[in-house]
mmCIF file of C-alpha atoms and ligand atoms in Angstrom:
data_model
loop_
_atom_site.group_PDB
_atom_site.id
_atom_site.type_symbol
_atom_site.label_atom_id
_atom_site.label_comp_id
_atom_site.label_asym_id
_atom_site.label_seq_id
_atom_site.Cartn_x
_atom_site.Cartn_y
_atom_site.Cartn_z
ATOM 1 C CA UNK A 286 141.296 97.867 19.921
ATOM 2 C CA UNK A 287 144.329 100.360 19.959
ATOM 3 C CA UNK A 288 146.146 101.833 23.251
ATOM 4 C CA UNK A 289 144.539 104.972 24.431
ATOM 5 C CA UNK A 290 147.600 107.350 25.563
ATOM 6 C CA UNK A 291 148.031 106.180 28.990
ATOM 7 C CA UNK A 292 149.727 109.038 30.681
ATOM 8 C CA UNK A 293 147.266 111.500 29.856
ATOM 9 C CA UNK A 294 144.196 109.101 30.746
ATOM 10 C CA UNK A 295 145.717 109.226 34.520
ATOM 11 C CA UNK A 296 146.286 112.654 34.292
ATOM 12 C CA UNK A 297 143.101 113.337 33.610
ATOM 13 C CA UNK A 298 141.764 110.724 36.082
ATOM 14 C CA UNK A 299 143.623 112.289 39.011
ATOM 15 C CA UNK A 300 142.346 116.029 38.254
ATOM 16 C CA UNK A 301 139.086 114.213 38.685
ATOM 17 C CA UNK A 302 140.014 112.417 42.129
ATOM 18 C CA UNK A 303 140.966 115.855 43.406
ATOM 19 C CA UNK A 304 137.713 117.945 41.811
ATOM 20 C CA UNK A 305 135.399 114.669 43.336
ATOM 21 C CA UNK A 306 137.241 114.884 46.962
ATOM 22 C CA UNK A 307 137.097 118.782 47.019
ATOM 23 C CA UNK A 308 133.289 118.260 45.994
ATOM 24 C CA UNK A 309 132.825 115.666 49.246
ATOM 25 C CA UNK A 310 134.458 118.523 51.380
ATOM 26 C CA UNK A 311 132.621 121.424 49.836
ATOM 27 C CA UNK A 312 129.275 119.651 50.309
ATOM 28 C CA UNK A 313 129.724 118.728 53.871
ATOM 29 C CA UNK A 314 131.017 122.334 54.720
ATOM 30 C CA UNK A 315 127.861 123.613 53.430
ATOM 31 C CA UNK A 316 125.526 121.542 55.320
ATOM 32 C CA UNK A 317 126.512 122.553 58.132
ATOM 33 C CA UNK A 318 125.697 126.441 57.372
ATOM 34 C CA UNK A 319 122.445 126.063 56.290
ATOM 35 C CA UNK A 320 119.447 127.612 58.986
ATOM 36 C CA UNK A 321 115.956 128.070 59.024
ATOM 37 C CA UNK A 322 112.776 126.495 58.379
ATOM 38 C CA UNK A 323 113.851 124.007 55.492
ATOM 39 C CA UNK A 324 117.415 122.701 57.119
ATOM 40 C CA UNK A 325 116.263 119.473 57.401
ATOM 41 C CA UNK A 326 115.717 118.216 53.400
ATOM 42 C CA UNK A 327 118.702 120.994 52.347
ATOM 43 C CA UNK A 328 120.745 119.341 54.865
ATOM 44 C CA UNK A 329 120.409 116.092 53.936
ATOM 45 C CA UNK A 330 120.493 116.780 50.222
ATOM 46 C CA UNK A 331 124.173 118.067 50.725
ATOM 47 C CA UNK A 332 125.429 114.907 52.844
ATOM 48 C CA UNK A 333 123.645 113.045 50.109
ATOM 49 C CA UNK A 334 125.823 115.163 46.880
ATOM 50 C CA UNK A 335 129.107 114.784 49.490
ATOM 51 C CA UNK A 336 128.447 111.381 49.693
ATOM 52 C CA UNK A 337 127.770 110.566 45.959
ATOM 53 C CA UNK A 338 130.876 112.368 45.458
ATOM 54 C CA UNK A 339 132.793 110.158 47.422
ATOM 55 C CA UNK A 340 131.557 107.350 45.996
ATOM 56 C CA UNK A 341 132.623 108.810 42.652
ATOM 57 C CA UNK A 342 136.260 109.767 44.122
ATOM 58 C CA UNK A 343 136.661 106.335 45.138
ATOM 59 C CA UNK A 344 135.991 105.075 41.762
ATOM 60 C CA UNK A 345 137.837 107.177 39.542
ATOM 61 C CA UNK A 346 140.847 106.132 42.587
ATOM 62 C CA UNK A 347 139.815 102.383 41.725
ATOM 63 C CA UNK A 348 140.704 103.270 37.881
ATOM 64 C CA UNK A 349 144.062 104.786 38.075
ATOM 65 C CA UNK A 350 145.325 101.676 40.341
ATOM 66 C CA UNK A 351 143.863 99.543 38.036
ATOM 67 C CA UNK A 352 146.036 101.715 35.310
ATOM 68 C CA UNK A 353 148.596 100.611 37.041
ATOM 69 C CA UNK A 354 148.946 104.487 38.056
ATOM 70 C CA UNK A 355 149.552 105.885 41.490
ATOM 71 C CA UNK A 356 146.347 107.881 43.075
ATOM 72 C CA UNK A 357 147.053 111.778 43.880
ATOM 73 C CA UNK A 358 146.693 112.528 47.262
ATOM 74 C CA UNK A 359 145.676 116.242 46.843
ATOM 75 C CA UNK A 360 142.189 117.928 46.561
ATOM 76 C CA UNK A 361 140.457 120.627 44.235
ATOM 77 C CA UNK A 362 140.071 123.822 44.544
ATOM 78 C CA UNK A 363 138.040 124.646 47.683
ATOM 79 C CA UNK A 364 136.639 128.385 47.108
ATOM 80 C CA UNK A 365 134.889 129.816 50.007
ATOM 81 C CA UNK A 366 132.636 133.185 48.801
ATOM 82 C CA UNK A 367 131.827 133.319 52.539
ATOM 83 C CA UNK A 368 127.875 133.423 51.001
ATOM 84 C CA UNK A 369 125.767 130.694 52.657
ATOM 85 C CA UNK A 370 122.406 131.240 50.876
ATOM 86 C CA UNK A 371 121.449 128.464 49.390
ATOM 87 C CA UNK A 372 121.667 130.197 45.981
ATOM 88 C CA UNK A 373 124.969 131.205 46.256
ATOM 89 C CA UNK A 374 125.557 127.447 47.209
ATOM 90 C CA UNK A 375 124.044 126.172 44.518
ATOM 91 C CA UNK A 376 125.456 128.464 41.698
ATOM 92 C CA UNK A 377 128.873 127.458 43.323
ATOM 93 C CA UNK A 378 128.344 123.662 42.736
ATOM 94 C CA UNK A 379 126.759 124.710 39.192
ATOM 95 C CA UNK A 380 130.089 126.063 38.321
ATOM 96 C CA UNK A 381 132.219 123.665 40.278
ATOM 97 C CA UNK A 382 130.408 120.321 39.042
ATOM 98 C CA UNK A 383 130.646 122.104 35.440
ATOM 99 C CA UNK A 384 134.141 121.654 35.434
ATOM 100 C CA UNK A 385 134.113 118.240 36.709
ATOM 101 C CA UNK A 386 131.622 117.299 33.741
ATOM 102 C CA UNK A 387 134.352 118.693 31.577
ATOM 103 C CA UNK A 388 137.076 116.530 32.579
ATOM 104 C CA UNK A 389 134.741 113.059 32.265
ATOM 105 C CA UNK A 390 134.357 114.617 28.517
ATOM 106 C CA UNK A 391 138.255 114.990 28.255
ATOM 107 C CA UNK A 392 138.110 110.988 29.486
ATOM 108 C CA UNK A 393 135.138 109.838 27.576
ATOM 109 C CA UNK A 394 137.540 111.645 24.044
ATOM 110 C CA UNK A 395 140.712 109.979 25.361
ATOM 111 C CA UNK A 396 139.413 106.412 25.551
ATOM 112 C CA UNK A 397 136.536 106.383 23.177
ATOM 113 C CA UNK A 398 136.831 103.181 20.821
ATOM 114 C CA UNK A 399 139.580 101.856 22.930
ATOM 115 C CA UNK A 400 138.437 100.675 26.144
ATOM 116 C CA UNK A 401 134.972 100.035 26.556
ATOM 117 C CA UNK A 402 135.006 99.974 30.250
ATOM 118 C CA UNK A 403 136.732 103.016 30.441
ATOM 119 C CA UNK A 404 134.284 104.642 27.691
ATOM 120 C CA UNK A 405 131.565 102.865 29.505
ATOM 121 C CA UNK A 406 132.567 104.843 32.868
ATOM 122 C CA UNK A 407 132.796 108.452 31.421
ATOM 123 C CA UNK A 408 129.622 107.799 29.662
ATOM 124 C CA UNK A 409 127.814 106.977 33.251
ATOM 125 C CA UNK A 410 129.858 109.352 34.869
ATOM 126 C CA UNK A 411 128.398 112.088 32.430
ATOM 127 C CA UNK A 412 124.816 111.134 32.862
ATOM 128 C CA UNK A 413 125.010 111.486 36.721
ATOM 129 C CA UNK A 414 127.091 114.815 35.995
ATOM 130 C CA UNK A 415 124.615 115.907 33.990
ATOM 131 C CA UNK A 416 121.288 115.116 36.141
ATOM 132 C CA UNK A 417 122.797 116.137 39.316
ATOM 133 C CA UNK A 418 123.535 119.487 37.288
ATOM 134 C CA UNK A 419 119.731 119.557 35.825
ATOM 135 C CA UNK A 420 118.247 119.086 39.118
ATOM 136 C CA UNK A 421 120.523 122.116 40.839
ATOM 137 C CA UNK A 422 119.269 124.617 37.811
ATOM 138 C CA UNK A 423 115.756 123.017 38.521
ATOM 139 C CA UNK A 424 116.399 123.994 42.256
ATOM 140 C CA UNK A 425 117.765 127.486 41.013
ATOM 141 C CA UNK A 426 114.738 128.740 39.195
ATOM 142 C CA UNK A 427 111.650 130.526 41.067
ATOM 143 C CA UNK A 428 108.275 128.004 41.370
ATOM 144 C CA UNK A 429 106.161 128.284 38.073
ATOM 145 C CA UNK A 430 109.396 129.576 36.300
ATOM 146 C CA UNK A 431 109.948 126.695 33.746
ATOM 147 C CA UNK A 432 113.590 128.841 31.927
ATOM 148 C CA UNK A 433 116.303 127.444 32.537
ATOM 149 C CA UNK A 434 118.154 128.692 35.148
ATOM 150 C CA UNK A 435 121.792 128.587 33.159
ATOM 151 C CA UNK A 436 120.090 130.090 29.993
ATOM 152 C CA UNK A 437 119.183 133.239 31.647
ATOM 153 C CA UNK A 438 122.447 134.753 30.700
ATOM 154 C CA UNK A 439 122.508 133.646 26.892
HETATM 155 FE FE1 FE2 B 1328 130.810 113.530 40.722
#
């Protein structure tokens, strides 16, 4: 199996460090701005996404160490739209988790028939990526409306 280019691997795998922590603070803002009768589920449904992000965070972390690479210490972009619905929310991490689902494709192209553990990573990171993403467009569209949400503006 050939070297995949190592440099851009990292740099790849720190953008995604930063967009996963910025996800764990974005999630955790938002629970705590969200009122009325269902709090309780919505609530818990953001610690659980802030939580799952951190868990992803820490293993993308775990990957550039074990590339021998040093971890950035920054964070993502954190955009506040000041607009607490939870539609508003939700489009947010739509667009947000979008571009994080971009990046594990830029991984899962840089390492593909190289490393299989690598490869094997992106690949699961995608799935989850891609079913969190399903279930927020699920969450998006009106009860009995069976469009998708994201192909209402095709
Ligand atoms: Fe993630």
């Amino acid at each position: 199996m050939s070297q995949f280019d190592k440099t851009q691997v990292v740099d790849v795998l720190n953008h995604l460090l930063e967009a996963e922590l910025a996800g764990v603070v974005r999630y955790t803002h938002y629970s705590f701005l969200v009122f009325g009768f269902s709090r309780i589920p919505i609530v818990s449904w953001l610690r659980d996404q802030a939580n799952e992000s951190l868990l992803h965070a820490q293993q993308v972390g775990e990957w550039i160490t074990t590339l021998g690479a040093y971890p950035s210490l920054g964070i993502g972009a954190l955009l506040d739209s000041h607009k607490h619905d939870m539609s508003a929310i939700l489009q947010e991490s739509l667009a947000t988790e979008g571009k994080a689902l971009d990046l594990y494709r830029d991984l899962l192209r840089l390492v593909e028939g190289h490393s299989v553990a690598l490869e094997e990573f992106a690949r699961q990171m995608i799935q989850a990526e891609e079913l969190h993403a399903a279930d927020v467009d699920k969450m998006l569209r009106k009860p009995g409306e069976v469009r998708a949400f994201a192909a209402r503006n095709d």
